[in-house]
Short mmCIF file of C-alpha atoms in Angstrom, two decimals:
data_model
loop_
_atom_site.label_atom_id
_atom_site.label_comp_id
_atom_site.label_asym_id
_atom_site.label_seq_id
_atom_site.Cartn_x
_atom_site.Cartn_y
_atom_site.Cartn_z
CA MET U 25 83.56 131.35 93.60
CA THR U 26 81.91 132.52 96.71
CA ALA U 27 80.41 135.98 97.21
CA GLU U 28 79.72 136.90 100.71
CA SER U 29 77.99 139.99 102.07
CA ASP U 30 76.32 140.89 105.38
CA ASN U 31 72.69 140.54 104.02
CA GLN U 32 73.27 137.12 102.61
CA PRO U 33 71.71 134.07 104.51
CA PHE U 34 75.26 132.60 104.78
CA ALA U 35 77.13 135.53 105.94
CA ARG U 36 80.05 134.48 108.21
CA LEU U 37 79.57 134.34 111.89
CA SER U 38 82.15 135.64 114.27
CA LEU U 39 84.78 133.43 115.80
CA ARG U 40 83.25 133.62 119.19
CA ALA U 41 79.72 132.75 117.68
CA ASN U 42 81.21 129.72 115.74
CA PHE U 43 83.06 128.50 118.79
CA SER U 44 79.92 128.79 120.87
CA TRP U 45 77.75 126.81 118.38
CA THR U 46 80.51 124.28 117.69
CA PHE U 47 81.01 123.67 121.37
CA VAL U 48 77.32 123.27 121.98
CA GLY U 49 76.91 120.82 119.07
CA ASN U 50 79.93 118.83 120.07
CA VAL U 51 78.89 118.78 123.71
CA VAL U 52 75.51 117.28 122.83
CA TYR U 53 76.98 114.97 120.37
CA ALA U 54 79.76 113.72 122.53
CA ALA U 55 77.44 113.15 125.43
CA CYS U 56 75.20 111.13 123.20
CA GLN U 57 78.28 109.01 122.07
CA TRP U 58 79.24 108.54 125.59
CA GLY U 59 75.66 107.75 126.50
CA MET U 60 75.70 104.95 123.89
CA LEU U 61 78.63 103.28 125.70
CA MET U 62 76.91 103.78 129.03
CA ALA U 63 73.71 102.25 127.61
CA LEU U 64 75.68 99.27 126.52
CA ALA U 65 77.46 98.89 129.81
CA LYS U 66 74.16 99.33 131.79
CA LEU U 67 71.98 97.20 129.62
CA GLY U 68 74.60 94.72 128.50
CA SER U 69 77.99 93.42 129.44
CA PRO U 70 81.63 94.50 129.06
CA GLU U 71 81.83 91.97 126.15
CA MET U 72 79.01 93.74 124.39
CA VAL U 73 80.82 97.06 124.96
CA GLY U 74 84.02 95.26 123.55
CA VAL U 75 82.20 94.10 120.41
CA PHE U 76 81.11 97.64 119.66
CA ALA U 77 84.45 99.13 120.41
CA LEU U 78 85.98 96.54 118.04
CA GLY U 79 83.71 97.57 115.29
CA LEU U 80 84.64 101.30 115.82
CA ALA U 81 88.43 100.24 115.93
CA ILE U 82 88.25 98.30 112.60
CA THR U 83 86.05 100.72 110.67
CA ALA U 84 87.62 104.00 111.85
CA PRO U 85 91.14 103.71 110.15
CA VAL U 86 89.35 102.59 106.86
CA PHE U 87 87.18 105.61 106.85
CA MET U 88 89.94 107.99 107.84
CA LEU U 89 91.86 106.89 104.84
CA SER U 90 88.81 107.09 102.50
CA ASN U 91 87.92 110.54 103.91
CA LEU U 92 91.32 111.97 102.95
CA HIS U 93 90.74 114.53 105.55
CA LEU U 94 88.84 116.43 102.82
CA ARG U 95 86.70 118.35 105.35
CA THR U 96 89.59 120.15 106.92
CA ILE U 97 91.25 120.61 103.44
CA GLN U 98 87.85 122.03 102.22
CA ALA U 99 87.46 124.23 105.31
CA THR U 100 90.94 125.70 105.06
CA ASP U 101 90.72 126.13 101.28
CA ALA U 102 90.94 130.03 101.47
CA ARG U 103 91.88 130.35 97.83
CA GLN U 104 89.05 128.00 96.81
CA GLN U 105 91.33 125.86 94.55
CA TYR U 106 88.57 123.23 94.17
CA GLN U 107 84.70 123.31 93.92
CA PHE U 108 82.16 121.69 96.30
CA ARG U 109 81.25 119.25 93.72
CA ASP U 110 84.90 118.05 93.34
CA TYR U 111 84.98 117.32 97.20
CA LEU U 112 81.50 115.66 97.17
CA GLY U 113 82.38 113.46 94.16
CA VAL U 114 85.76 112.21 95.61
CA ARG U 115 83.94 111.55 98.94
CA LEU U 116 81.12 109.48 97.41
CA ALA U 117 83.76 107.30 95.41
CA THR U 118 85.96 106.73 98.44
CA THR U 119 83.11 105.91 100.68
CA THR U 120 82.02 103.27 98.46
CA LEU U 121 85.55 101.74 98.38
CA ALA U 122 85.59 101.95 102.28
CA LEU U 123 82.43 99.89 102.55
CA LEU U 124 83.88 97.13 100.15
CA ALA U 125 87.09 97.20 102.14
CA ILE U 126 85.33 96.65 105.40
CA ALA U 127 83.37 93.83 103.98
CA GLY U 128 86.59 92.22 102.83
CA ILE U 129 88.44 92.71 106.25
CA VAL U 130 85.61 91.03 108.19
CA LEU U 131 85.33 88.12 105.87
CA ALA U 132 89.33 87.67 105.89
CA ILE U 133 89.53 87.76 109.72
CA GLY U 134 86.63 85.32 110.20
CA TYR U 135 84.88 86.82 113.20
CA PRO U 136 81.70 85.03 114.40
CA TRP U 137 78.66 86.00 112.21
CA GLN U 138 77.13 88.40 114.75
CA THR U 139 80.30 90.24 115.39
CA SER U 140 80.92 90.40 111.61
CA LEU U 141 77.49 91.89 111.04
CA THR U 142 77.85 94.32 113.87
CA ILE U 143 81.15 95.58 112.50
CA PHE U 144 79.66 95.89 109.06
CA ALA U 145 76.70 97.84 110.47
CA VAL U 146 79.10 100.16 112.18
CA GLY U 147 80.64 100.65 108.80
CA CYS U 148 77.29 101.61 107.22
CA ALA U 149 76.74 104.12 109.96
CA LYS U 150 80.35 105.58 109.30
CA ALA U 151 79.50 105.76 105.57
CA CYS U 152 76.54 108.06 106.34
CA GLU U 153 78.70 110.12 108.66
CA SER U 154 81.28 110.36 105.87
CA ILE U 155 78.76 111.91 103.45
CA SER U 156 77.43 114.34 106.09
CA ASP U 157 81.11 115.24 106.86
CA ILE U 158 81.68 116.81 103.31
CA PHE U 159 78.52 118.95 103.67
CA TYR U 160 79.84 120.05 107.08
CA GLY U 161 83.22 120.99 105.44
CA LEU U 162 81.38 123.42 103.08
CA LEU U 163 79.45 125.00 105.99
CA GLN U 164 82.64 125.10 108.01
CA ARG U 165 84.39 126.98 105.18
CA LEU U 166 81.54 129.49 105.15
CA GLU U 167 81.88 129.86 108.92
CA ARG U 168 78.40 128.75 109.64
CA MET U 169 78.95 126.32 112.55
CA ASP U 170 75.47 126.87 113.74
CA ARG U 171 74.15 124.68 110.82
CA ILE U 172 76.64 121.93 111.77
CA ALA U 173 75.78 122.05 115.33
CA TRP U 174 72.05 121.31 114.94
CA GLY U 175 72.99 118.42 112.53
CA MET U 176 75.26 116.91 115.20
CA ILE U 177 72.57 117.42 117.87
CA LEU U 178 70.02 115.63 115.84
CA LYS U 179 72.43 112.78 115.00
CA GLY U 180 73.54 112.32 118.53
CA ALA U 181 70.07 112.27 120.10
CA MET U 182 68.61 109.97 117.53
CA SER U 183 71.40 107.55 117.45
CA LEU U 184 71.51 107.25 121.37
CA PHE U 185 67.73 106.53 121.38
CA ALA U 186 67.89 104.15 118.48
CA LEU U 187 70.95 102.06 119.83
CA ALA U 188 69.55 102.02 123.52
CA THR U 189 66.04 100.90 122.22
CA GLY U 190 67.63 98.28 119.96
CA VAL U 191 69.69 96.85 122.79
CA TYR U 192 66.94 96.91 125.33
CA LEU U 193 64.32 95.20 123.03
CA SER U 194 66.64 92.60 121.54
CA GLY U 195 69.34 92.19 124.06
CA SER U 196 71.85 92.14 121.24
CA VAL U 197 74.40 94.81 120.23
CA LEU U 198 73.74 94.07 116.57
CA TRP U 199 70.27 95.58 116.60
CA GLY U 200 71.32 98.54 118.57
CA VAL U 201 74.07 99.32 115.91
CA VAL U 202 71.51 98.83 113.01
CA GLY U 203 69.26 101.30 114.68
CA MET U 204 72.23 103.78 115.12
CA ALA U 205 72.89 103.42 111.34
CA GLY U 206 69.47 104.12 110.47
CA ALA U 207 69.31 107.22 112.60
CA TRP U 208 72.46 108.65 110.94
CA ALA U 209 71.04 107.93 107.49
CA THR U 210 67.77 109.74 108.28
CA VAL U 211 69.68 112.75 109.59
CA LEU U 212 71.79 112.81 106.31
CA ALA U 213 68.76 112.59 104.17
CA VAL U 214 66.44 115.06 106.06
CA TYR U 215 68.89 117.56 107.40
CA ASP U 216 72.44 117.52 106.13
CA ILE U 217 71.94 117.24 102.38
CA PRO U 218 69.22 120.00 102.44
CA GLN U 219 71.54 122.32 104.48
CA GLY U 220 74.44 121.79 102.21
CA LEU U 221 72.45 122.43 99.12
CA SER U 222 70.94 125.60 100.70
CA ALA U 223 74.50 126.65 101.43
CA VAL U 224 75.46 126.38 97.84
CA ARG U 225 72.54 128.43 96.80
CA GLY U 226 72.56 130.95 99.77
CA ALA U 227 76.28 131.70 99.49
CA SER U 228 76.03 132.16 95.74
CA ILE U 229 78.57 129.46 94.93
CA VAL U 230 78.84 129.20 91.27
CA HIS U 231 80.13 126.00 89.46
CA PRO U 232 81.61 126.90 86.10
CA SER U 233 80.54 124.30 83.35
CA ALA U 234 83.23 121.78 82.53
CA ALA U 235 83.42 118.62 80.41
CA PRO U 236 83.11 115.37 82.49
CA ARG U 237 86.58 114.51 81.51
CA GLN U 238 87.92 117.77 83.00
CA ARG U 239 85.94 117.27 86.24
CA MET U 240 87.24 113.74 86.54
CA ALA U 241 90.97 115.14 86.00
CA VAL U 242 90.24 117.70 88.80
CA ALA U 243 88.80 115.16 91.24
CA ARG U 244 91.86 112.91 90.60
CA ASN U 245 94.17 115.83 91.32
CA LEU U 246 92.26 116.60 94.56
CA ALA U 247 92.49 112.90 95.70
CA TRP U 248 96.13 112.72 94.79
CA MET U 249 96.80 115.96 96.68
CA ALA U 250 94.86 114.79 99.77
CA LEU U 251 96.16 111.19 99.68
CA PRO U 252 99.21 111.78 101.94
CA LEU U 253 97.01 113.37 104.57
CA GLY U 254 94.50 110.67 104.36
CA VAL U 255 97.17 108.06 104.78
CA GLY U 256 98.51 110.11 107.61
CA ILE U 257 95.14 110.45 109.43
CA MET U 258 94.53 106.67 108.92
CA LEU U 259 97.86 106.12 110.60
CA VAL U 260 96.83 108.33 113.51
CA SER U 261 93.56 106.28 113.71
CA LEU U 262 95.44 103.08 113.60
CA SER U 263 97.62 104.40 116.45
CA THR U 264 94.50 104.74 118.58
CA ALA U 265 93.02 101.34 117.35
CA ILE U 266 96.17 99.31 117.62
CA PRO U 267 96.06 99.08 121.44
CA ARG U 268 92.56 97.86 121.16
CA TYR U 269 93.54 95.28 118.61
CA PHE U 270 96.20 93.93 120.92
CA VAL U 271 93.78 94.05 123.92
CA GLU U 272 91.08 92.09 122.12
CA ARG U 273 93.47 89.50 120.90
CA MET U 274 95.61 89.07 123.93
CA LEU U 275 93.10 89.88 126.86
CA GLY U 276 89.67 89.32 125.24
CA ALA U 277 86.55 91.32 124.28
CA GLU U 278 85.65 91.83 128.03
CA SER U 279 89.01 93.69 128.66
CA LEU U 280 88.64 95.54 125.54
CA GLY U 281 85.23 96.73 126.68
CA ILE U 282 86.64 97.94 130.03
CA PHE U 283 89.51 99.73 128.27
CA ALA U 284 87.21 101.32 125.63
CA ALA U 285 84.75 102.40 128.32
CA ILE U 286 87.47 104.21 130.32
CA ALA U 287 89.16 105.73 127.23
CA SER U 288 85.82 107.17 126.13
CA ILE U 289 85.60 109.50 129.18
CA GLN U 290 88.32 111.77 127.55
CA VAL U 291 85.68 112.76 125.00
CA ALA U 292 84.60 115.46 127.59
CA GLY U 293 87.91 117.16 126.71
CA THR U 294 88.09 116.38 123.08
CA THR U 295 84.66 118.01 122.69
CA VAL U 296 86.14 121.39 123.85
CA ILE U 297 89.34 120.98 121.83
CA GLY U 298 87.28 119.77 118.68
CA ALA U 299 84.92 122.77 118.92
CA LEU U 300 87.82 125.30 119.28
CA ALA U 301 89.93 123.73 116.63
CA ALA U 302 86.94 123.71 114.06
CA ALA U 303 86.36 127.27 114.76
CA ALA U 304 89.99 128.39 114.49
CA ASN U 305 91.14 126.18 111.52
CA PRO U 306 89.97 128.88 108.90
CA ARG U 307 91.71 131.67 110.78
CA LEU U 308 95.04 129.61 111.05
CA ALA U 309 94.84 128.97 107.23
CA GLN U 310 94.09 132.46 106.57
CA HIS U 311 96.97 133.69 108.59
CA TYR U 312 99.25 131.37 106.84
CA ALA U 313 97.99 132.30 103.44
CA ASP U 314 98.60 136.03 104.26
CA GLY U 315 102.05 135.31 105.48
CA ASN U 316 101.11 136.58 108.96
CA VAL U 317 103.41 134.48 111.07
CA ARG U 318 103.10 136.45 114.21
CA ALA U 319 99.27 135.98 114.17
CA PHE U 320 99.57 132.36 113.32
CA ARG U 321 102.04 131.64 116.20
CA ALA U 322 99.93 133.77 118.80
CA LEU U 323 96.72 131.84 117.93
CA LEU U 324 98.48 128.35 118.04
CA ARG U 325 100.05 129.42 121.45
CA ASN U 326 96.72 130.28 122.86
CA LEU U 327 95.26 126.95 121.57
CA VAL U 328 97.94 124.98 123.09
CA ALA U 329 97.70 126.73 126.41
CA ILE U 330 93.97 125.74 126.43
CA ALA U 331 94.91 122.18 125.82
CA VAL U 332 97.41 122.09 128.61
CA ALA U 333 94.90 123.63 131.12
CA LEU U 334 92.12 121.40 130.11
CA GLY U 335 94.23 118.24 130.16
CA GLY U 336 95.66 119.17 133.68
CA ILE U 337 92.10 119.43 134.95
CA GLY U 338 91.29 115.93 133.58
CA VAL U 339 94.18 114.35 135.08
CA LEU U 340 93.52 115.88 138.47
CA ILE U 341 89.90 114.67 138.47
CA ALA U 342 90.81 111.21 137.43
CA TRP U 343 93.44 111.07 140.28
CA LEU U 344 91.01 112.36 142.94
CA ILE U 345 87.65 110.71 142.15
CA GLY U 346 88.27 108.50 139.17
CA GLY U 347 87.19 105.34 140.82
CA TRP U 348 83.94 106.96 142.01
CA ILE U 349 83.26 108.26 138.47
CA LEU U 350 83.69 104.90 136.82
CA THR U 351 81.41 103.22 139.34
CA MET U 352 78.68 105.70 138.94
CA ILE U 353 78.76 106.07 135.16
CA TYR U 354 79.22 102.34 134.36
CA ARG U 355 79.15 99.57 136.90
CA PRO U 356 81.38 98.59 140.06
CA GLU U 357 83.55 96.30 138.11
CA TYR U 358 84.87 99.37 136.19
CA GLY U 359 85.67 101.31 139.32
CA ALA U 360 88.65 98.98 140.10
CA TYR U 361 90.61 100.37 137.12
CA ASN U 362 91.07 103.96 138.43
CA HIS U 363 94.82 103.77 137.76
CA ILE U 364 94.03 103.01 134.09
CA PHE U 365 91.79 106.10 134.01
CA VAL U 366 94.68 108.41 135.34
CA LEU U 367 97.12 107.08 132.66
CA VAL U 368 94.50 107.62 129.91
CA MET U 369 93.89 111.12 130.93
CA ILE U 370 97.63 111.84 130.86
CA ALA U 371 97.87 110.58 127.40
CA ALA U 372 94.70 112.56 126.47
CA SER U 373 96.41 115.75 127.84
CA VAL U 374 99.19 115.43 125.36
CA GLY U 375 96.72 114.34 122.64
CA TYR U 376 94.88 117.59 123.04
CA ILE U 377 98.08 119.53 122.08
CA GLY U 378 98.63 117.09 119.17
CA TRP U 379 95.00 117.90 117.97
CA PHE U 380 95.73 121.57 117.61
CA VAL U 381 99.28 120.82 116.22
CA GLY U 382 97.86 118.48 113.65
CA ASP U 383 95.34 121.07 112.35
CA ALA U 384 98.19 123.66 112.15
CA MET U 385 100.20 121.16 109.98
CA THR U 386 97.17 121.10 107.70
CA ALA U 387 96.87 124.82 107.59
CA VAL U 388 100.54 125.16 106.48
CA ARG U 389 99.97 122.40 103.97
CA ARG U 390 102.80 119.89 105.22
CA LEU U 391 100.72 117.07 104.03
CA ARG U 392 103.31 114.57 102.88
CA ALA U 393 105.54 115.37 105.99
CA GLN U 394 102.53 114.50 108.07
CA ALA U 395 102.44 111.01 106.61
CA PHE U 396 106.02 110.20 107.61
CA LEU U 397 105.31 111.48 111.09
CA PHE U 398 102.18 109.40 111.48
CA LEU U 399 103.92 106.29 110.20
CA ALA U 400 106.52 106.73 112.92
CA MET U 401 103.63 107.05 115.38
CA THR U 402 102.18 103.88 114.16
CA VAL U 403 105.46 101.85 114.30
CA ALA U 404 106.16 103.15 117.73
CA THR U 405 102.62 102.07 118.90
CA ILE U 406 102.97 98.59 117.57
CA GLY U 407 106.25 98.16 119.32
CA ALA U 408 104.92 99.57 122.54
CA CYS U 409 101.96 97.38 122.48
CA ALA U 410 103.83 94.24 121.72
CA TRP U 411 106.29 95.05 124.52
CA LEU U 412 103.93 96.48 127.21
CA ILE U 413 100.47 94.75 126.95
CA PRO U 414 101.76 91.13 127.41
CA SER U 415 103.58 92.27 130.58
CA PHE U 416 101.30 94.83 132.06
CA GLY U 417 97.80 94.22 130.46
CA LEU U 418 95.55 97.19 130.42
CA THR U 419 98.15 99.39 132.10
CA GLY U 420 100.56 98.60 129.13
CA ALA U 421 97.72 99.59 126.76
CA ALA U 422 97.45 103.04 128.44
CA LEU U 423 101.22 103.52 128.39
CA ALA U 424 101.31 102.68 124.69
CA THR U 425 98.58 105.41 123.85
CA MET U 426 101.05 107.93 125.69
CA VAL U 427 103.91 107.09 123.32
CA THR U 428 101.58 107.81 120.48
CA SER U 429 100.50 111.20 121.91
CA VAL U 430 104.03 112.44 122.65
CA ILE U 431 105.39 111.66 119.17
CA HIS U 432 102.45 113.37 117.47
CA ALA U 433 102.64 116.60 119.48
CA VAL U 434 106.52 117.05 119.53
CA GLY U 435 106.93 115.96 115.88
CA GLY U 436 104.15 118.14 114.74
CA LEU U 437 105.41 121.27 116.47
CA LEU U 438 108.73 120.82 114.86
CA MET U 439 107.16 120.66 111.46
CA VAL U 440 104.91 123.69 111.82
CA GLU U 441 107.89 125.75 113.09
CA HIS U 442 109.95 124.56 109.97
CA ALA U 443 107.13 125.66 107.63
CA LEU U 444 106.69 129.11 109.31
CA HIS U 445 110.36 129.80 109.17
CA ALA U 446 110.16 129.25 105.37
CA LEU U 447 107.78 132.11 104.93
CA PRO U 448 109.30 135.22 103.72
CA SER U 449 107.53 137.26 106.56
CA ALA U 450 109.25 135.06 109.12
CA GLN U 451 112.59 135.64 107.60
CA GLU U 452 111.93 139.36 107.60
CA ASP U 453 110.92 139.10 111.31
CA ASP U 454 114.24 137.32 112.04
CA ARG U 455 116.10 140.12 110.29
CA GLU U 456 114.28 142.73 112.18
CA GLN U 457 114.88 141.04 115.59
CA THR U 458 118.70 140.62 114.62
CA SER U 459 118.87 144.26 113.81
CA TRP U 460 117.08 145.30 116.93
CA ARG U 461 119.38 143.29 119.07
CA ARG U 462 122.46 144.79 117.18
CA SER U 463 121.14 148.40 117.80
CA ILE U 464 120.46 147.68 121.57
CA SER U 465 124.03 146.35 121.98
CA GLN U 466 125.42 149.46 120.30
CA VAL U 467 123.70 151.86 122.74
CA ARG U 468 124.07 149.91 125.77
CA PRO U 469 126.58 151.56 128.19
CA GLY U 470 129.68 149.59 129.11
CA VAL U 471 129.32 147.05 126.16
CA LYS U 472 132.75 146.24 124.70
CA ARG U 473 132.80 145.60 120.99
#
């Protein structure tokens, strides 16, 4: 259990403070991630960017599955059903399996050796990130986003420096990615693990003793409970990666590099969305646990309004000066694809809404239903890519991402509303509103009954 008081070193921060810290950390980290693509584009070629993007596209779905979305489950575990060591034990086991799976995928596809090594190096970096993520989940549940922010700042700055230096000195994306993996491993060992252990001590988290067999049973239950969500998030990641698979196979690594570089610009919006979502997730979960439907809906409405406003600004900027932006941050050959930029930002706008809705689905614990929604998204994305990319090239790839975003946002909203209506408090609200309408109709002059 966790005992919290104002004089403890891990007393909770306010929602505003948590958002501010998360925003700062995400801005710096996202800027560094974007900077890595810029470094590859400036120091190398679109093909090098494409190989790096391919590594991310192959490894991301694997780690999304192996992560089982445990960080969000841990951060929203308001009743503390599982202990931190349960989350950590499951994450260590699934991360090992993920690395083995990536090695098998690379060998089965038969990419050139340098491409294969680059993909596996990206996988090693993702493994370090996966372990850090579970410590961040603990800090997020304790609402200490400042500690997470500093870890992200360190990771972003060191990985940008390492990748850019590796590419500059070797002229190879492989050694740049190896440097990035080394930077993430260093931050994990020097900062993330010590911060996590400090949180366990500082927040007075007590782990009751239990036999190893009991702990294994608890870990299996946790993994089984989270598996539908892990499958669902993997399918979401696949929906993002599938257009890149089609582009790489049908149009080549150079076209993939251009598409990935353009798509990465939306990270400016996802930084804000991610920061706000991370800060608001525990509150959404608490509102649902308390049965406070009105507060839950009010918070979700505010989050969606922010997503709509931010997305609209992004589309407007892309439409007005998108070509100039692409030329300035990358190279002139990227500026010719401004129309792709506009379409990508429209898809991103809907995706921002889907981000908040997805976290709301997790908060209301509709984990298995999410898996079916995400499966529908994946199937629709495959169909859209197979139809649109051969005919319209990169324009078709951007349109396919739109299909995914719309299905996610609309389907998720329907599921959240269904879950809220099932709460006793929501049913009571409905009865109160019905009674109020009847009373109004009875006193309204001129109303015939």
